Coordinates of C-alpha atoms and ligand atoms in Angstrom, one line a residue:
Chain A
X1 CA 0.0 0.0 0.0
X2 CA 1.5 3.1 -0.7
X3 CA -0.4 5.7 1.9
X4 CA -1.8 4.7 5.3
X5 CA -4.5 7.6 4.2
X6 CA -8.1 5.8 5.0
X7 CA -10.0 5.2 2.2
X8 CA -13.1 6.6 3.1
X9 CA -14.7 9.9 5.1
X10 CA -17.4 10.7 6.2
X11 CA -18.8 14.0 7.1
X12 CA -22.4 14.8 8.6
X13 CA -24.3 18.4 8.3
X14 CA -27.7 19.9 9.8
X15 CA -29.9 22.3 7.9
X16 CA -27.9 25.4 8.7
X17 CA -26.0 27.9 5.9
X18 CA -23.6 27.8 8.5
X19 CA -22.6 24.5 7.8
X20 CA -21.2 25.5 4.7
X21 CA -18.0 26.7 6.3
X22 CA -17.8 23.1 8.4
X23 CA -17.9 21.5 4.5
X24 CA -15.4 23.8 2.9
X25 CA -12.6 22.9 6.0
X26 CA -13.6 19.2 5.8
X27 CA -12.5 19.7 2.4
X28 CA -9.2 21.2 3.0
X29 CA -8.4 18.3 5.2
X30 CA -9.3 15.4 2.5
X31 CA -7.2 17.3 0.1
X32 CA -4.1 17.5 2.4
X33 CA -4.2 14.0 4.3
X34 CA -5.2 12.5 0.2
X35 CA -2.9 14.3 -1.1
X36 CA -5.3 14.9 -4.3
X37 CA -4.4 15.8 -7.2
X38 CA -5.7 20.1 -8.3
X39 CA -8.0 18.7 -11.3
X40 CA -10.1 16.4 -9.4
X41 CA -9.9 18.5 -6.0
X42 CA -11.1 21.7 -7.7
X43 CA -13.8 19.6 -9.4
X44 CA -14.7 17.7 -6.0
X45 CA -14.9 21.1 -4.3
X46 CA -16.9 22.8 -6.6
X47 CA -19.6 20.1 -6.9
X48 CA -19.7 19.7 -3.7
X49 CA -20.4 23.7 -2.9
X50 CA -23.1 23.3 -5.5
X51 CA -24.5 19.9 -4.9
X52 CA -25.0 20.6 -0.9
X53 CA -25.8 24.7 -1.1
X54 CA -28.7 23.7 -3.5
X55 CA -30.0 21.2 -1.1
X56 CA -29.9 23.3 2.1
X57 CA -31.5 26.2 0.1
X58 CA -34.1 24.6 -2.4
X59 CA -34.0 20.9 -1.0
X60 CA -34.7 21.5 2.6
X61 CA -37.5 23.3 4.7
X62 CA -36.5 26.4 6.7
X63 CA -36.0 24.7 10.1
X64 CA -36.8 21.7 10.0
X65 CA -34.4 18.8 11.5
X66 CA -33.3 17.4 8.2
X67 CA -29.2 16.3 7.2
X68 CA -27.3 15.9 4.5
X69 CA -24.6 12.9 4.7
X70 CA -21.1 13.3 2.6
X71 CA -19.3 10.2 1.6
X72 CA -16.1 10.4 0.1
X73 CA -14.1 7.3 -1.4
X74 CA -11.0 7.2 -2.5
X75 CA -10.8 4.3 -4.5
X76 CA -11.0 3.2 -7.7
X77 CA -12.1 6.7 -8.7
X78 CA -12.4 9.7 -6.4
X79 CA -16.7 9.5 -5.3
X80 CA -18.3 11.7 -3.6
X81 CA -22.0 10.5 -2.2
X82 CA -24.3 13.3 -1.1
X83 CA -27.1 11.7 0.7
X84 CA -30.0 13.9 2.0
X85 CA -33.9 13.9 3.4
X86 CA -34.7 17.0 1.5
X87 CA -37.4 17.1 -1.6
X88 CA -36.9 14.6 -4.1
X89 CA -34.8 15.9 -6.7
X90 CA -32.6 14.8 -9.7
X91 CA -29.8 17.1 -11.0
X92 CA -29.2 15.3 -14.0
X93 CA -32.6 14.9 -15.2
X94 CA -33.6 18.4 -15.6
X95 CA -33.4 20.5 -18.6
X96 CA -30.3 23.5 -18.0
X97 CA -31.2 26.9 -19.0
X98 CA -30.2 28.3 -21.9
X99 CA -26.8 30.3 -21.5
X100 CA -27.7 34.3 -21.4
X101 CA -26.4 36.4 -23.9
X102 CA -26.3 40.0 -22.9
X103 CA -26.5 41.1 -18.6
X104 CA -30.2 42.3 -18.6
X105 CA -31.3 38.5 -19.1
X106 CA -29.2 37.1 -17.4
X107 CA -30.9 35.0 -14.3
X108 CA -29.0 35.5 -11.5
X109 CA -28.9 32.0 -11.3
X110 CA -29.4 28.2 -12.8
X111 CA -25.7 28.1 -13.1
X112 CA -25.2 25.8 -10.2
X113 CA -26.6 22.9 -12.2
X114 CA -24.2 23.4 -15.5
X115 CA -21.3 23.6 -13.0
X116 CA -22.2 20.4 -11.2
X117 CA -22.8 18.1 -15.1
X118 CA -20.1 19.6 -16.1
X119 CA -17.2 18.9 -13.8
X120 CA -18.3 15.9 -12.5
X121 CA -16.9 12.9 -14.8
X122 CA -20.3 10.6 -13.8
X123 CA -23.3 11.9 -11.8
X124 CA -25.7 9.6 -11.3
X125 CA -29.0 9.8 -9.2
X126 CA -31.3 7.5 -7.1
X127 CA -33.8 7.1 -4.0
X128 CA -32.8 4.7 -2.2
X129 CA -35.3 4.7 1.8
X130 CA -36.8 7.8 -0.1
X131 CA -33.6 9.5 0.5
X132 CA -32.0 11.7 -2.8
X133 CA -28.6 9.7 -3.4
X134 CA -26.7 11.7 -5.7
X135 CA -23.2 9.9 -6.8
X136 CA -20.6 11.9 -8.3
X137 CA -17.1 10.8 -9.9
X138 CA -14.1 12.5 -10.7
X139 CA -11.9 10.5 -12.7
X140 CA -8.1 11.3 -12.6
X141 CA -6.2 13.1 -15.6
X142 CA -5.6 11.0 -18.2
X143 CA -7.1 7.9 -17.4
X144 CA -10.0 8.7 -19.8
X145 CA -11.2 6.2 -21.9
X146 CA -11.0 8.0 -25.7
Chain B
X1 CA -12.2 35.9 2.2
X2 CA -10.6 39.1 2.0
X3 CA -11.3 42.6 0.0
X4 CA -9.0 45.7 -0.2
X5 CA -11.2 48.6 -2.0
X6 CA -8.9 51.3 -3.9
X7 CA -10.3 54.5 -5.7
X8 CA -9.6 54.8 -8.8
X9 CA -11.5 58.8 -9.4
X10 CA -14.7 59.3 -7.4
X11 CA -16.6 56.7 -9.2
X12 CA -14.9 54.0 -10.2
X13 CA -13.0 51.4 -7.9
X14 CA -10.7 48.7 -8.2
X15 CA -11.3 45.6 -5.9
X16 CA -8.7 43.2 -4.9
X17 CA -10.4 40.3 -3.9
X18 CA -8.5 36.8 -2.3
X19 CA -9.4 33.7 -0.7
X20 CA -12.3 31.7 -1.8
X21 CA -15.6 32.5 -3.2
X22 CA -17.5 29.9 -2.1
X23 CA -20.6 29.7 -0.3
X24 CA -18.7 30.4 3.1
X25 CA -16.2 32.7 2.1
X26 CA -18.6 34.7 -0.7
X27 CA -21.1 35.8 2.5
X28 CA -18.0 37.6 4.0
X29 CA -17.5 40.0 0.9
X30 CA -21.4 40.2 -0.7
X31 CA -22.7 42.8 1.1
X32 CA -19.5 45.2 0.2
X33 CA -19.7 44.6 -3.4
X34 CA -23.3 45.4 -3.7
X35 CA -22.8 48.5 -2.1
X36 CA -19.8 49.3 -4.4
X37 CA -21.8 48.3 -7.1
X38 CA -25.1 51.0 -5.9
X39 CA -22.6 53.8 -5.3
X40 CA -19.9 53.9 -8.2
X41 CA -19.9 53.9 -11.8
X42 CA -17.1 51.2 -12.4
X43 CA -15.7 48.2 -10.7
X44 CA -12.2 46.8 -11.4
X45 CA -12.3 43.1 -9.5
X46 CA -8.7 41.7 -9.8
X47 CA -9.4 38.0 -8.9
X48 CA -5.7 37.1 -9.5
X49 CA -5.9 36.0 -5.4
X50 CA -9.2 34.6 -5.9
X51 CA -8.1 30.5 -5.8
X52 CA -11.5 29.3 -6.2
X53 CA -15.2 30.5 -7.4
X54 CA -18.6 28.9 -7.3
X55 CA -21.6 29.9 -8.5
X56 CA -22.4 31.9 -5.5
X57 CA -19.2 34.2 -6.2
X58 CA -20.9 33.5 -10.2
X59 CA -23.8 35.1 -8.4
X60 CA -22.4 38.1 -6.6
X61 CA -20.3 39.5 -9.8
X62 CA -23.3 39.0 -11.9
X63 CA -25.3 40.6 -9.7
X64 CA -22.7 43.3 -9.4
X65 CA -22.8 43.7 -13.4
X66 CA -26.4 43.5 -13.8
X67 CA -26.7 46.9 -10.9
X68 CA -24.0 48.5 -12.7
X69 CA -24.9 48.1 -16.3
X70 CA -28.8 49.3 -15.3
X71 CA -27.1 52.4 -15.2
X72 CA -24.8 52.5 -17.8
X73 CA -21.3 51.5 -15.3
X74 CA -19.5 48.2 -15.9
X75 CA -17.8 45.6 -14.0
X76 CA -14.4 44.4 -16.0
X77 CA -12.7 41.3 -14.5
X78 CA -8.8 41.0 -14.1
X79 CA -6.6 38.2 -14.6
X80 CA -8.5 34.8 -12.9
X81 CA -6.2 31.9 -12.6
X82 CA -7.2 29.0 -14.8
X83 CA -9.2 26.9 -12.8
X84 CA -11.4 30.3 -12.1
X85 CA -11.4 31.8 -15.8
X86 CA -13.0 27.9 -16.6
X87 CA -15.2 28.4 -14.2
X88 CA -16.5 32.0 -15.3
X89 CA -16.7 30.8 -19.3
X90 CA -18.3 27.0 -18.5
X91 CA -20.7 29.1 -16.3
X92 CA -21.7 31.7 -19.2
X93 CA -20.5 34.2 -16.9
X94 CA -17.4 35.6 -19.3
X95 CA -19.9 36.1 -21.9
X96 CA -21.4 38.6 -20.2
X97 CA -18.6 40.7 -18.7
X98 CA -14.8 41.5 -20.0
X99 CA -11.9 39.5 -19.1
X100 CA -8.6 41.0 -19.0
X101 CA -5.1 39.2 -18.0
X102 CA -3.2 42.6 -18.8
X103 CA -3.6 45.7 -15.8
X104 CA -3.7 48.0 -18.1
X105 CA -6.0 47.2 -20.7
X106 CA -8.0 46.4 -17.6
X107 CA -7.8 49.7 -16.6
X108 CA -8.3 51.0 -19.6
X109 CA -11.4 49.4 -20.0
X110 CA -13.2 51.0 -16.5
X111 CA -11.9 54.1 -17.3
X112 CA -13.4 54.1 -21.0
Chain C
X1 CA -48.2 35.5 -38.1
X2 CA -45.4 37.3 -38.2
X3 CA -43.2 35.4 -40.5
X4 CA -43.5 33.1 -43.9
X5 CA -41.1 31.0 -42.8
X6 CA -42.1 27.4 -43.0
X7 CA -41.6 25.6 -39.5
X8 CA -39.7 23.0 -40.3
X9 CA -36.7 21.5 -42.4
X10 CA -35.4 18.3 -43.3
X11 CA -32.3 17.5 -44.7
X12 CA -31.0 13.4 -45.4
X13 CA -27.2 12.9 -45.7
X14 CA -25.4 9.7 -46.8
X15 CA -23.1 7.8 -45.5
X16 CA -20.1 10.1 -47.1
X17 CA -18.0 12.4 -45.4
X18 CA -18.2 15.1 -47.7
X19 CA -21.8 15.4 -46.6
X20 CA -20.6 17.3 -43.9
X21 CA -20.5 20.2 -46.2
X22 CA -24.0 20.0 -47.7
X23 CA -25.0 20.4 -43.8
X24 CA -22.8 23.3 -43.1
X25 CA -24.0 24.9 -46.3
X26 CA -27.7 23.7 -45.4
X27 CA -27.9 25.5 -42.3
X28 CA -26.6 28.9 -43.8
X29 CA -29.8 28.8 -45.7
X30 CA -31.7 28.2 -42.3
X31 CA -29.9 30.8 -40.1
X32 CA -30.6 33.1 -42.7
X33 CA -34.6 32.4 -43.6
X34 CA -35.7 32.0 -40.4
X35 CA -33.4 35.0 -38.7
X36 CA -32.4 32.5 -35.7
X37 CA -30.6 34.5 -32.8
X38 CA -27.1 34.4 -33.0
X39 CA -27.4 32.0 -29.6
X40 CA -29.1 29.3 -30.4
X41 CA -28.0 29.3 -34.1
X42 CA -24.6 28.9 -32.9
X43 CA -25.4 25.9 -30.7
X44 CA -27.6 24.7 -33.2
X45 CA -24.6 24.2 -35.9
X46 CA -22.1 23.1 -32.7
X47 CA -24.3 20.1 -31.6
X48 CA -25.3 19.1 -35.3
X49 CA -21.6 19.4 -36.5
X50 CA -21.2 17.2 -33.4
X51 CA -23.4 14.9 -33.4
X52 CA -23.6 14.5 -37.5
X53 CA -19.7 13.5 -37.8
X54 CA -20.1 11.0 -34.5
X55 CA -22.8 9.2 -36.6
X56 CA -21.0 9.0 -40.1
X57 CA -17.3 8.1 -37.7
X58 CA -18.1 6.1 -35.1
X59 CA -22.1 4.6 -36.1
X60 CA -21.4 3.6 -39.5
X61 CA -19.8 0.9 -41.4
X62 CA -17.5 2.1 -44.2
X63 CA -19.3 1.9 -47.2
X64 CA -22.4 0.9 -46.3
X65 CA -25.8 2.7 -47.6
X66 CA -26.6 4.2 -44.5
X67 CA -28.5 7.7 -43.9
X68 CA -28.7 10.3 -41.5
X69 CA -31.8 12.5 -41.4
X70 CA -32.4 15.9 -39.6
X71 CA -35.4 17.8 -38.9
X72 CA -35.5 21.1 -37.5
X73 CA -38.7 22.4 -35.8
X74 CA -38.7 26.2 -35.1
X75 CA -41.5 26.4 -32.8
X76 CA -42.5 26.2 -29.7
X77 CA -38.4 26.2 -29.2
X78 CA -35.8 25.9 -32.4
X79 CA -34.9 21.8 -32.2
X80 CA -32.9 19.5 -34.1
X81 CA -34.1 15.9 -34.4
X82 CA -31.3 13.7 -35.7
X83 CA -32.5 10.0 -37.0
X84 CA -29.8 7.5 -37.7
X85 CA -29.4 3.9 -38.5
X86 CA -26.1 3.2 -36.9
X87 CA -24.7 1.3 -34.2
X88 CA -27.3 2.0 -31.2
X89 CA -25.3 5.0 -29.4
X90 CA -26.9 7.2 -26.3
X91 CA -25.0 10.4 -26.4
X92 CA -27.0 11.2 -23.0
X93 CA -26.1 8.5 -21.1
X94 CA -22.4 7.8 -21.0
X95 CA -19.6 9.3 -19.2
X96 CA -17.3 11.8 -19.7
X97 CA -14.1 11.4 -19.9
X98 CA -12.4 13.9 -17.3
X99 CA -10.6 17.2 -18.7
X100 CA -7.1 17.1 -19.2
X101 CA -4.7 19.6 -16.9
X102 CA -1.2 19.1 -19.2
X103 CA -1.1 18.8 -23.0
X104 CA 1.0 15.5 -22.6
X105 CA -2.5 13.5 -21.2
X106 CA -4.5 15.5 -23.2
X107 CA -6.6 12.6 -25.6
X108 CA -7.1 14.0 -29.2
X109 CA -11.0 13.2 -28.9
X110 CA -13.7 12.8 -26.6
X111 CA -14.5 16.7 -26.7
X112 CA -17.8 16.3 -28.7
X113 CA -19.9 15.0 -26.4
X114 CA -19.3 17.6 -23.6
X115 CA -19.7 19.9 -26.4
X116 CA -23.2 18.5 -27.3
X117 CA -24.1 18.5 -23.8
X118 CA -23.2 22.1 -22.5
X119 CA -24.5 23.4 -25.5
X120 CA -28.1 21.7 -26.4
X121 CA -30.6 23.2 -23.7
X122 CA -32.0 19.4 -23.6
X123 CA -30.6 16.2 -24.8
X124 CA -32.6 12.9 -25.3
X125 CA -32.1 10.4 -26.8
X126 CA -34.3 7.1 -28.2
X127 CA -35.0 4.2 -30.4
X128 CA -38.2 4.1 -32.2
X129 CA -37.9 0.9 -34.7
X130 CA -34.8 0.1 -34.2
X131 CA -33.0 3.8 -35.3
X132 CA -31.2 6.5 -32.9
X133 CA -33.4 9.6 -32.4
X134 CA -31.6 12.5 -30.7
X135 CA -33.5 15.3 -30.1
X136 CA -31.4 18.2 -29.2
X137 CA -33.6 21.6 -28.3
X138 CA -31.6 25.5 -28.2
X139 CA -33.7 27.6 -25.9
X140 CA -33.7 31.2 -26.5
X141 CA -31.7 33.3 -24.3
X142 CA -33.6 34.7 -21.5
X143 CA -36.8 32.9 -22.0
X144 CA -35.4 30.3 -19.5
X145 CA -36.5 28.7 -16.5
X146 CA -34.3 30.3 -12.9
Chain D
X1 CA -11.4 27.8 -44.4
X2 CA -8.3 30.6 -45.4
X3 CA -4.6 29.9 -43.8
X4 CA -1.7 32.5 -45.0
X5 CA 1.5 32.0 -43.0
X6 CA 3.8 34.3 -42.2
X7 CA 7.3 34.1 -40.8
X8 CA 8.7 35.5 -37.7
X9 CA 11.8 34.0 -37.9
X10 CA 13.3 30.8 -39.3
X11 CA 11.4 28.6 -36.7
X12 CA 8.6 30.8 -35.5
X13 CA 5.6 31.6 -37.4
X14 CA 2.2 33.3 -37.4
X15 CA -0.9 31.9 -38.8
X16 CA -3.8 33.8 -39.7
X17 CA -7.2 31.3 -39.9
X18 CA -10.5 32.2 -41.0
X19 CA -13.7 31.1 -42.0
X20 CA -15.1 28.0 -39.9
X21 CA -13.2 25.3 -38.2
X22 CA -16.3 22.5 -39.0
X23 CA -15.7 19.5 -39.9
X24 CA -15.8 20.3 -43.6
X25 CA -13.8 23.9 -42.8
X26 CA -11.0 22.3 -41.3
X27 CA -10.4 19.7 -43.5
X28 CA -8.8 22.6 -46.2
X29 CA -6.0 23.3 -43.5
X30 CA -5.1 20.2 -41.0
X31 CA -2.8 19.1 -43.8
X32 CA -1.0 22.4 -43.4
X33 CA -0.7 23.2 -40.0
X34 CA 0.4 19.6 -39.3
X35 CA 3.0 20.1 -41.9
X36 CA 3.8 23.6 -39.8
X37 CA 3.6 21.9 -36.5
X38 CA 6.3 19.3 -37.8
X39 CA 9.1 21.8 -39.6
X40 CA 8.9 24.7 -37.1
X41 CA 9.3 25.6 -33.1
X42 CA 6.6 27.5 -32.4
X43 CA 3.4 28.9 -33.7
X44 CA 1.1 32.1 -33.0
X45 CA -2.1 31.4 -34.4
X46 CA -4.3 34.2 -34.8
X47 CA -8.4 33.1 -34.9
X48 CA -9.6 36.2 -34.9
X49 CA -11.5 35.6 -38.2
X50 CA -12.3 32.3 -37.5
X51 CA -15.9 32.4 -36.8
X52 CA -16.9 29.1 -35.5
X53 CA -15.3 26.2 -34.0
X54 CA -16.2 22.6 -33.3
X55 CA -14.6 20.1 -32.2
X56 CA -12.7 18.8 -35.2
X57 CA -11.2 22.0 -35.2
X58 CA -10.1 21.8 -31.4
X59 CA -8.2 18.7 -32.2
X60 CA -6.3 20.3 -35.1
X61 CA -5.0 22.6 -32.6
X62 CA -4.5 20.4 -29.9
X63 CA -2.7 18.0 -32.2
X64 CA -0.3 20.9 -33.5
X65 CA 0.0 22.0 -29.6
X66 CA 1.1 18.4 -29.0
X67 CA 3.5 17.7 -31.3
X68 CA 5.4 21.1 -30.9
X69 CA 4.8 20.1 -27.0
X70 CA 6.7 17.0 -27.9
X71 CA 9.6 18.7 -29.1
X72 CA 10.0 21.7 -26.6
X73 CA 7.6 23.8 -29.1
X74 CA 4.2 25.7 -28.0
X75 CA 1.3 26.9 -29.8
X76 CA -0.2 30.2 -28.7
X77 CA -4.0 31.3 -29.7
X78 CA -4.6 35.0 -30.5
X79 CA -7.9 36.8 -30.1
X80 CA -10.9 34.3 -30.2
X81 CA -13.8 36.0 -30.6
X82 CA -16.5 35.2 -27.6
X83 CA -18.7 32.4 -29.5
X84 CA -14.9 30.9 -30.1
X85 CA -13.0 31.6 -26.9
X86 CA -15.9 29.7 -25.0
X87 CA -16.1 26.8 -26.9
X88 CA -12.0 26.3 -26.0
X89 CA -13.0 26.8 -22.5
X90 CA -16.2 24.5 -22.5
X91 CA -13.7 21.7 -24.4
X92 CA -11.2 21.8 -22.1
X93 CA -8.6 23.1 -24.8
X94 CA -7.9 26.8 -23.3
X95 CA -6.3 25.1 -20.2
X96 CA -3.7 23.6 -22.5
X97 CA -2.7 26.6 -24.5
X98 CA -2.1 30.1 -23.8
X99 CA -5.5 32.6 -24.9
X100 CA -4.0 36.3 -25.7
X101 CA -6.3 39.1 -26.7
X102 CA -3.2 41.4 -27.3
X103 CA -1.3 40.6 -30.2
X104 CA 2.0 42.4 -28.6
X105 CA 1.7 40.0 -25.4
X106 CA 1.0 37.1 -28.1
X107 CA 4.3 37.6 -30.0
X108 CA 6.3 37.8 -26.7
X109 CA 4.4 34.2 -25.6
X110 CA 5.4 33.1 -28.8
X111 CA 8.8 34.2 -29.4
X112 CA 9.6 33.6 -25.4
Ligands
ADP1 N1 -31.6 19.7 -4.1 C1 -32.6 20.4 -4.7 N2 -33.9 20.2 -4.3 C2 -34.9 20.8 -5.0 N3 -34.7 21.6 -6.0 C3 -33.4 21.8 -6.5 C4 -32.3 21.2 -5.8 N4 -31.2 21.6 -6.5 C5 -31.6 22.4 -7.5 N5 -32.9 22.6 -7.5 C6 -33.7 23.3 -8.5 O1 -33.0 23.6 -9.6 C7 -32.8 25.0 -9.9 C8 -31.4 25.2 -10.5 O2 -30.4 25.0 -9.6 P1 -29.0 25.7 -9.8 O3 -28.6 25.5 -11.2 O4 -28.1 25.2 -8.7 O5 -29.3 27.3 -9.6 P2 -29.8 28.1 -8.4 O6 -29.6 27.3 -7.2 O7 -28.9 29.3 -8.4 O8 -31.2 28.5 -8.7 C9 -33.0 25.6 -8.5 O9 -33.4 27.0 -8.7 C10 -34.1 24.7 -7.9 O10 -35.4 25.1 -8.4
ADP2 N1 -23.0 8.0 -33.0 C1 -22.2 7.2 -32.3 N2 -22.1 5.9 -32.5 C2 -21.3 5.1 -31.8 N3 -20.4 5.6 -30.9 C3 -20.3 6.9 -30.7 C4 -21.2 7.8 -31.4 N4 -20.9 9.1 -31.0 C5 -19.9 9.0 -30.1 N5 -19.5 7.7 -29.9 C6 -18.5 7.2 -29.0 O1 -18.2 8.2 -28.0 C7 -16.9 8.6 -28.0 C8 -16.7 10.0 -27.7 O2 -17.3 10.8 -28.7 P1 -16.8 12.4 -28.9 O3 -16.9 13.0 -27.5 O4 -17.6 13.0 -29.9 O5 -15.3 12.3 -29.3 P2 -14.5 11.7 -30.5 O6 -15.5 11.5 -31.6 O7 -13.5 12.7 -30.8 O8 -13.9 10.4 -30.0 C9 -16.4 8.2 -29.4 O9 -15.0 8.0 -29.5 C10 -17.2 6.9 -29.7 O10 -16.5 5.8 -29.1

């Protein structure tokens, strides 16, 4: 074996923007003790900001008791599992909205969704216990198939 | 995240943003931009410290852009580091504001 | 109405790479008569130039009489439905291989699809008797959802 | 698709596309800016007239960037218009070459 890193973490949060700040130092742990690599930390990172902010803001009900559960593995391919209780709802089956061309269009949001398909290598979706199991995988550089 | 505010004339600015504009570290600089961006007429943001961006930072600059350009001011962006620039252009964000790597074409472009 | 425009287009293309050209040539007649916003005309040509040369490369057999058909609908949004008789393919559903960070890893391929997928506003993909059907639709800007 | 070359020195040269890099556009210069990316050191090449890329262009210039790579060469990429720049952005391809809008800063990149 060539690191004694574990393989797996885990990482709990309530339904509180605060939490947000808990994620992002989680995050700068992973990378260190992992030892990642920049293109699939930065694309971890940023789905993960996206994935979990959308899920506290549209997902969940203002106050309620509800949690969103972060997996991350390692191995074969750097996952991340974000499991939560909030409204059912699949980011990869939704249609995107169309890119704005000039400033007074522009929505001041939708982006998060375009962020999360695009950096993640594989997202894939499910409801497991009526849970919202959203998978995500980002694949080292140049171990692409093609 | 931090932000160091410098006048450029009396209404237009240049902002020196660093640290991370993520959900967590985007809060601590929002509510100063959107008052830059009700009270001047230009805002320079050099993101050249700026070593990450989401879409809530996305969010804020737009924002920023839209208030400004309802009045006929501009927000022009300076040199973002790779992973950032992506960011801003898979987004649809650069599309919609200039991009400079060079200072002074930067500043040439909020003074115009 | 405001326009004599007819709503729809078809054009069939063989199995022949210089088809490529009656597309390209094609859809300058169809930017022009029905005055589609620079937006969605330029993703238009982007996923069909796309998804076109994937069918002829990768779904055909050399030299066999095979045939690509395209339909474009204007309304209610502009949409291009590609029709192919080539190896059964889902554009929608596969992954993507990661982006490269150093020209040395950098594949010479695998850019089309992420291509085709930022760009169409929605992506589906079937097989009614036994054919690919790709419907790709280009919103106009602002008009979207968020 | 146009290509006119034009020397900078005996290894460096600057190409000036246009038209569209489609898959029927680009077939009229790969030949040629292989050929280039095979005999000389480095290459500036200038898109501003190109007015659409896909990604059978991309790989043209990622081929050329590649090889010269290969042999301690670079390619540089002068002033994409915005349609253009993003599509290099979206592919992935602007993270493996150097994007100038400044044709001064583009020579030095090139001639570095
Ligand atoms: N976890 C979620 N639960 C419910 N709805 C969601 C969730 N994530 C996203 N959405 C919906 O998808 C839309 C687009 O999300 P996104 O692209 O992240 O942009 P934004 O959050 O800025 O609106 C949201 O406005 C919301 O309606
Ligand atoms: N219509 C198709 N039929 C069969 N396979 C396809 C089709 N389109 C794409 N593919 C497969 O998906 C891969 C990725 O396609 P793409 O991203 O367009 O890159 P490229 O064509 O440069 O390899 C192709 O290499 C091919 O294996």
């Amino acid at each position: 074996m060539p690191s004694a890193a574990p393989p797996t973490a885990r990482l709990a949060l309530r339904n509180d923007p605060s939490e947000m700040a808990r994620l992002a130092a989680w995050l700068d742990t992973i990378e260190r003790d992992w030892a990642l690599p920049p293109g699939p930390a930065h694309a971890l990172r940023l789905c993960l900001d996206e994935a979990v902010v959308n899920v506290l803001t549209h997902g969940f009900r203002p106050g309620q008791p509800q949690a969103v559960e972060i997996t991350l593995l390692r191995q074969p391919v750097l996952t991340a599992i974000v499991v939560d209780d909030g409204a059912p709802f699949d980011p990869t089956a939704c249609a995107l909205p169309p890119r704005p061309h000039t400033l007074e269009e522009a929505p001041a949001g939708g982006m998060g969704l375009r962020l999360l398909r695009h950096y993640a290598t594989r997202l894939t979706h499910s409801r497991p216990d009526g849970r919202n199991r959203l998978e995500m995988e980002f694949m080292p550089d140049g171990e692409a198939p093609g | 995240m931090q932000m160091d505010v410098e006048a450029l004339d009396g209404e237009r600015a240049r902002v020196v943003l660093a640290g991370r504009m993520d959900v967590a570290g985007t809060a601590a600089v929002d509510a100063a931009l959107t008052e830059l961006s009700e009270t001047r007429q230009a805002l320079l943001i050099d993101l050249a410290r700026v070593d990450f961006i989401s879409s809530i930072g996305l969010r804020t600059l737009l924002l920023a852009a839209k208030r400004l350009g309802r009045r006929g001011g501009r927000v022009v962006l300076l040199h973002p580091a790779k992973d950032v620039e992506k960011v801003l252009w898979v987004s649809g964000i650069a599309e919609l504001m200039p991009i400079h790597h060079d200072a002074d074409a930067a500043l040439a472009a909020v003074l115009a």
